[in-house]
Tab-separated table of C-alpha atoms in Angstrom:
chain	number	residue	atom	x	y	z
Q	1	MET	CA	-10.179	-20.250	10.799
Q	2	MET	CA	-14.052	-20.433	13.100
Q	3	THR	CA	-16.693	-19.894	11.887
Q	4	SER	CA	-20.653	-20.226	12.537
Q	5	VAL	CA	-22.936	-23.527	11.383
Q	6	ASP	CA	-23.900	-21.603	9.064
Q	7	GLY	CA	-20.268	-20.607	7.884
Q	8	ARG	CA	-20.819	-17.037	9.238
Q	9	ILE	CA	-17.046	-16.168	9.673
Q	10	ASP	CA	-17.702	-11.914	11.968
Q	11	CYS	CA	-15.514	-12.172	15.135
Q	12	PRO	CA	-17.393	-10.508	17.406
Q	13	MET	CA	-20.514	-13.061	16.304
Q	14	VAL	CA	-18.312	-16.164	16.602
Q	15	GLY	CA	-16.325	-14.584	19.906
Q	16	GLN	CA	-19.224	-14.836	21.872
Q	17	LEU	CA	-19.446	-19.400	20.568
Q	18	SER	CA	-15.752	-19.652	21.379
Q	19	THR	CA	-12.398	-18.778	23.551
Q	20	ASP	CA	-9.641	-19.209	22.863
Q	21	GLU	CA	-9.490	-22.574	20.486
Q	22	TYR	CA	-9.080	-21.462	17.016
Q	23	TYR	CA	-4.887	-20.175	18.183
Q	24	ILE	CA	-4.477	-23.407	20.139
Q	25	ALA	CA	-5.173	-25.412	16.455
Q	26	LEU	CA	-3.587	-22.620	14.665
Q	27	GLU	CA	-0.859	-23.706	17.631
Q	28	LYS	CA	-1.198	-27.324	16.419
Q	29	LEU	CA	-1.059	-26.615	12.461
Q	30	GLY	CA	3.124	-25.185	13.649
Q	31	PRO	CA	4.868	-22.617	12.301
Q	32	CYS	CA	4.276	-20.879	9.850
Q	33	SER	CA	3.586	-17.054	8.452
Q	34	LYS	CA	-0.482	-15.745	9.207
Q	35	LEU	CA	-2.212	-13.559	5.801
Q	36	SER	CA	-5.065	-11.865	6.830
Q	37	GLY	CA	-6.967	-9.143	5.049
Q	38	ARG	CA	-6.832	-5.082	5.076
Q	39	ILE	CA	-10.493	-5.412	6.843
Q	40	THR	CA	-9.518	-8.049	9.327
Q	41	THR	CA	-6.204	-6.590	10.302
Q	42	ALA	CA	-8.120	-3.202	10.413
Q	43	LEU	CA	-10.609	-5.160	13.886
Q	44	GLU	CA	-7.510	-6.679	15.686
Q	45	CYS	CA	-4.255	-5.495	14.457
Q	46	SER	CA	-2.791	-2.922	17.796
Q	47	ALA	CA	0.287	-1.977	15.030
Q	48	VAL	CA	-2.032	-0.361	12.711
Q	49	LYS	CA	-2.924	3.606	14.437
Q	50	GLU	CA	-6.062	3.889	12.032
Q	51	GLU	CA	-7.400	3.286	7.928
Q	52	SER	CA	-7.720	5.879	5.636
Q	53	THR	CA	-7.786	6.653	2.415
Q	54	PRO	CA	-4.961	5.129	-0.552
Q	55	MET	CA	-2.309	7.982	0.528
Q	56	GLU	CA	-2.048	10.823	-2.848
Q	57	GLY	CA	1.415	11.161	-4.439
Q	58	THR	CA	2.879	8.872	-8.257
Q	59	SER	CA	1.851	4.995	-8.572
Q	60	ILE	CA	4.880	2.696	-8.180
Q	61	GLY	CA	3.942	1.004	-11.722
Q	62	HIS	CA	6.033	-2.076	-11.713
Q	63	LYS	CA	6.389	-4.675	-9.409
Q	64	SER	CA	8.409	-4.274	-6.425
Q	65	VAL	CA	9.755	-5.701	-3.324
Q	66	CYS	CA	11.811	-4.399	-0.209
Q	67	VAL	CA	13.234	-6.674	2.031
Q	68	ALA	CA	13.700	-4.556	5.194
Q	69	SER	CA	14.436	-7.271	7.668
Q	70	LYS	CA	14.150	-11.552	6.938
Q	71	SER	CA	12.622	-13.668	9.738
Q	72	ASP	CA	11.190	-17.490	9.690
Q	73	GLU	CA	8.007	-16.009	9.878
Q	74	TYR	CA	5.802	-12.998	8.876
Q	75	THR	CA	2.925	-10.735	9.719
Q	76	ILE	CA	1.475	-10.473	6.197
Q	77	ILE	CA	-0.832	-8.091	5.477
Q	78	VAL	CA	-3.057	-8.008	2.297
Q	79	ASP	CA	-4.005	-4.138	1.489
Q	80	THR	CA	-4.149	-3.768	-2.420
Q	81	TYR	CA	-4.625	0.388	-2.354
Q	82	GLY	CA	-2.840	0.824	0.853
Q	83	LYS	CA	-5.747	2.125	3.210
Q	84	LEU	CA	-3.819	1.250	6.264
Q	85	ARG	CA	-1.421	3.547	8.905
Q	86	TRP	CA	0.517	1.466	10.548
Q	87	GLN	CA	3.047	2.950	14.133
Q	88	GLU	CA	5.239	-0.052	14.146
Q	89	GLY	CA	6.759	-2.498	11.976
Q	90	GLU	CA	5.913	-6.217	14.190
Q	91	ALA	CA	2.690	-7.682	14.574
Q	92	ASP	CA	2.253	-10.464	16.887
Q	93	GLY	CA	5.352	-10.625	16.951
Q	94	TYR	CA	7.044	-10.895	14.444
Q	95	PRO	CA	7.978	-8.438	11.184
Q	96	LEU	CA	5.250	-7.170	9.257
Q	97	LEU	CA	5.004	-7.494	4.815
Q	98	CYS	CA	2.748	-5.563	3.710
Q	99	ILE	CA	1.537	-6.547	-0.560
Q	100	VAL	CA	0.142	-4.473	-2.179
Q	101	SER	CA	-0.781	-3.542	-5.397
Q	102	GLU	CA	1.159	-1.311	-8.348
Q	103	ARG	CA	-1.313	1.266	-7.689
Q	104	VAL	CA	0.537	2.681	-4.271
Q	105	SER	CA	1.716	5.862	-4.560
Q	106	GLU	CA	5.552	5.888	-3.710
Q	107	GLU	CA	5.686	8.142	-0.901
Q	108	TYR	CA	2.625	4.928	0.917
Q	109	LEU	CA	5.909	2.877	0.370
Q	110	GLU	CA	8.463	5.452	1.507
Q	111	THR	CA	6.533	5.430	4.732
Q	112	LEU	CA	6.366	1.702	5.301
Q	113	ARG	CA	10.312	1.861	4.396
Q	114	THR	CA	10.563	4.258	6.931
Q	115	LEU	CA	9.269	1.812	9.745
Q	116	GLY	CA	11.019	-0.898	8.379
Q	117	ILE	CA	8.209	-2.857	7.255
Q	118	SER	CA	8.821	-4.966	4.325
Q	119	TRP	CA	6.777	-5.085	0.894
Q	120	ILE	CA	5.353	-6.726	-2.287
Q	121	ALA	CA	3.563	-4.885	-5.165
Q	122	ALA	CA	2.046	-6.993	-7.543
Q	123	GLY	CA	-0.352	-6.738	-9.593
Q	124	THR	CA	-1.880	-3.258	-12.219
Q	125	GLU	CA	-5.561	-3.055	-11.102
Q	126	ARG	CA	-5.817	-5.633	-8.340
Q	127	ILE	CA	-2.886	-7.930	-6.602
Q	128	ASP	CA	-1.038	-10.679	-8.909
Q	129	LEU	CA	-2.082	-13.228	-5.631
Q	130	PRO	CA	0.002	-16.439	-7.939
Q	131	GLU	CA	2.473	-13.229	-8.495
Q	132	ALA	CA	2.805	-12.292	-5.262
Q	133	MET	CA	3.369	-16.050	-3.547
Q	134	GLU	CA	5.996	-16.368	-6.212
Q	135	LEU	CA	7.783	-13.336	-4.990
Q	136	LEU	CA	7.456	-14.256	-1.134
Q	137	HIS	CA	8.574	-17.349	-1.558
Q	138	GLU	CA	11.667	-16.267	-3.831
Q	139	HIS	CA	12.948	-13.286	-1.278
Q	140	PHE	CA	11.845	-13.924	1.979
Q	141	GLY	CA	11.968	-17.555	1.986
Q	142	VAL	CA	8.603	-18.695	2.779
Q	143	GLU	CA	7.567	-22.049	2.328
Q	144	ARG	CA	4.421	-22.482	4.572
Q	145	LEU	CA	1.218	-19.556	4.728
Q	146	ALA	CA	-1.820	-19.498	6.977
Q	147	ILE	CA	-4.610	-17.500	5.319
Q	148	VAL	CA	-5.959	-16.458	8.881
Q	149	GLY	CA	-9.677	-14.217	7.382
Q	150	GLY	CA	-11.396	-12.809	6.531
Q	151	GLY	CA	-13.631	-14.433	3.231
Q	152	HIS	CA	-12.396	-12.216	0.627
Q	153	ILE	CA	-9.077	-13.114	0.755
Q	154	CYS	CA	-9.845	-16.319	1.112
Q	155	GLY	CA	-11.704	-17.453	-1.920
Q	156	GLY	CA	-9.286	-15.910	-4.141
Q	157	PHE	CA	-6.772	-17.037	-2.861
Q	158	LEU	CA	-9.483	-20.437	-3.517
Q	159	GLU	CA	-10.360	-18.763	-6.147
Q	160	ALA	CA	-6.508	-18.820	-8.055
Q	161	GLY	CA	-5.761	-22.333	-7.012
Q	162	LEU	CA	-3.168	-20.983	-4.204
Q	163	ILE	CA	-4.791	-23.372	-1.482
Q	164	ASP	CA	-3.889	-26.856	-0.301
Q	165	GLU	CA	-6.017	-27.604	2.846
Q	166	VAL	CA	-8.458	-26.133	4.808
Q	167	SER	CA	-9.169	-25.809	7.950
Q	168	ILE	CA	-11.822	-25.136	10.235
Q	169	MET	CA	-13.337	-25.168	13.223
Q	170	VAL	CA	-17.299	-24.871	13.452
Q	171	ALA	CA	-18.246	-23.221	16.633
Q	172	PRO	CA	-22.236	-24.751	18.238
Q	173	GLY	CA	-23.750	-21.692	16.949
Q	174	ILE	CA	-25.857	-19.742	14.216
Q	175	ASP	CA	-25.283	-16.408	13.082
Q	176	GLY	CA	-28.268	-15.993	10.560
Q	177	ARG	CA	-28.366	-12.665	9.922
Q	178	LYS	CA	-28.545	-11.028	6.252
Q	179	GLY	CA	-25.295	-10.414	4.155
Q	180	GLN	CA	-22.783	-11.805	7.052
Q	181	THR	CA	-19.207	-12.762	5.598
Q	182	ALA	CA	-18.687	-16.290	4.863
Q	183	VAL	CA	-15.068	-18.414	5.325
Q	184	PHE	CA	-15.290	-17.908	1.406
Q	185	ASP	CA	-16.330	-15.173	-0.351
Q	186	GLY	CA	-16.447	-13.164	-3.354
Q	187	ILE	CA	-15.500	-15.458	-6.225
Q	188	SER	CA	-16.319	-13.402	-9.495
Q	189	ARG	CA	-17.600	-17.262	-11.173
Q	190	MET	CA	-20.635	-17.518	-11.885
Q	191	GLU	CA	-21.344	-20.633	-13.127
Q	192	CYS	CA	-21.953	-23.615	-10.049
Q	193	ASN	CA	-19.248	-25.641	-10.191
Q	194	PRO	CA	-17.515	-26.117	-6.223
Q	195	TYR	CA	-14.697	-26.576	-4.967
Q	196	LYS	CA	-14.420	-30.417	-3.782
Q	197	LEU	CA	-12.548	-31.822	-0.900
Q	198	LYS	CA	-10.973	-34.087	1.285
Q	199	LEU	CA	-11.779	-34.574	4.422
Q	200	GLU	CA	-8.817	-35.756	6.796
Q	201	SER	CA	-9.195	-35.298	10.108
Q	202	VAL	CA	-12.554	-34.553	12.339
Q	203	GLU	CA	-11.750	-33.629	16.129
Q	204	GLN	CA	-14.898	-32.761	18.403
Q	205	TRP	CA	-13.594	-30.904	21.072
Q	206	GLU	CA	-14.672	-29.907	25.215
Q	207	THR	CA	-16.472	-26.886	24.414
Q	208	ASP	CA	-18.901	-28.865	21.132
Q	209	ILE	CA	-16.124	-27.349	18.433
Q	210	VAL	CA	-15.714	-29.544	15.735
Q	211	TRP	CA	-11.686	-29.282	13.884
Q	212	LEU	CA	-12.390	-30.177	10.096
Q	213	ARG	CA	-9.398	-30.915	7.766
Q	214	TYR	CA	-9.931	-30.680	4.472
Q	215	LYS	CA	-7.558	-30.712	1.157
Q	216	ILE	CA	-8.499	-29.778	-1.884
Q	217	LYS	CA	-8.994	-32.424	-5.172
């Protein structure tokens, strides 16, 4: 993730503080599938046709997996209620794979099937992330995953105990605006028990960006 000094990740804001450093660092992490949430995807993914309300129809109501294509890497999207409409089955050069809840309609999943988009449906009211990750490994062979945003997706994976490394690039600037999403956001627990980290490396770039890598303790 690329963040300001105060931990904010608004894309237009960090775009004024950095160029392609984030993508260079992501490449250095090595081959892995990339996962992002609905909001980030709607803003940045050219394969999205539009964002709409959930498609009406009969909820699938059970765990489901569709392997439309096999690949060494996937572009994975977390879209709980199936609000994104797609115009093609690939993004960033890799097959799309949507993770949704069991509340999505059979009709929506059929639109994914028609476009050759794989899916995992897991969880009733919200996505069951641990189960979804098990299915991702079992059916798609994904061994390594980079969570690239946004803040609520990062927070959800952290809260579920599914993150083993944190890679953050701190850009030379401060946002400071009220209500902006942080790198990790939306965690439901109220007690003040921070997640502890172990610093693995620090790298200062010529553009005054600092790349920090941590392991979860």
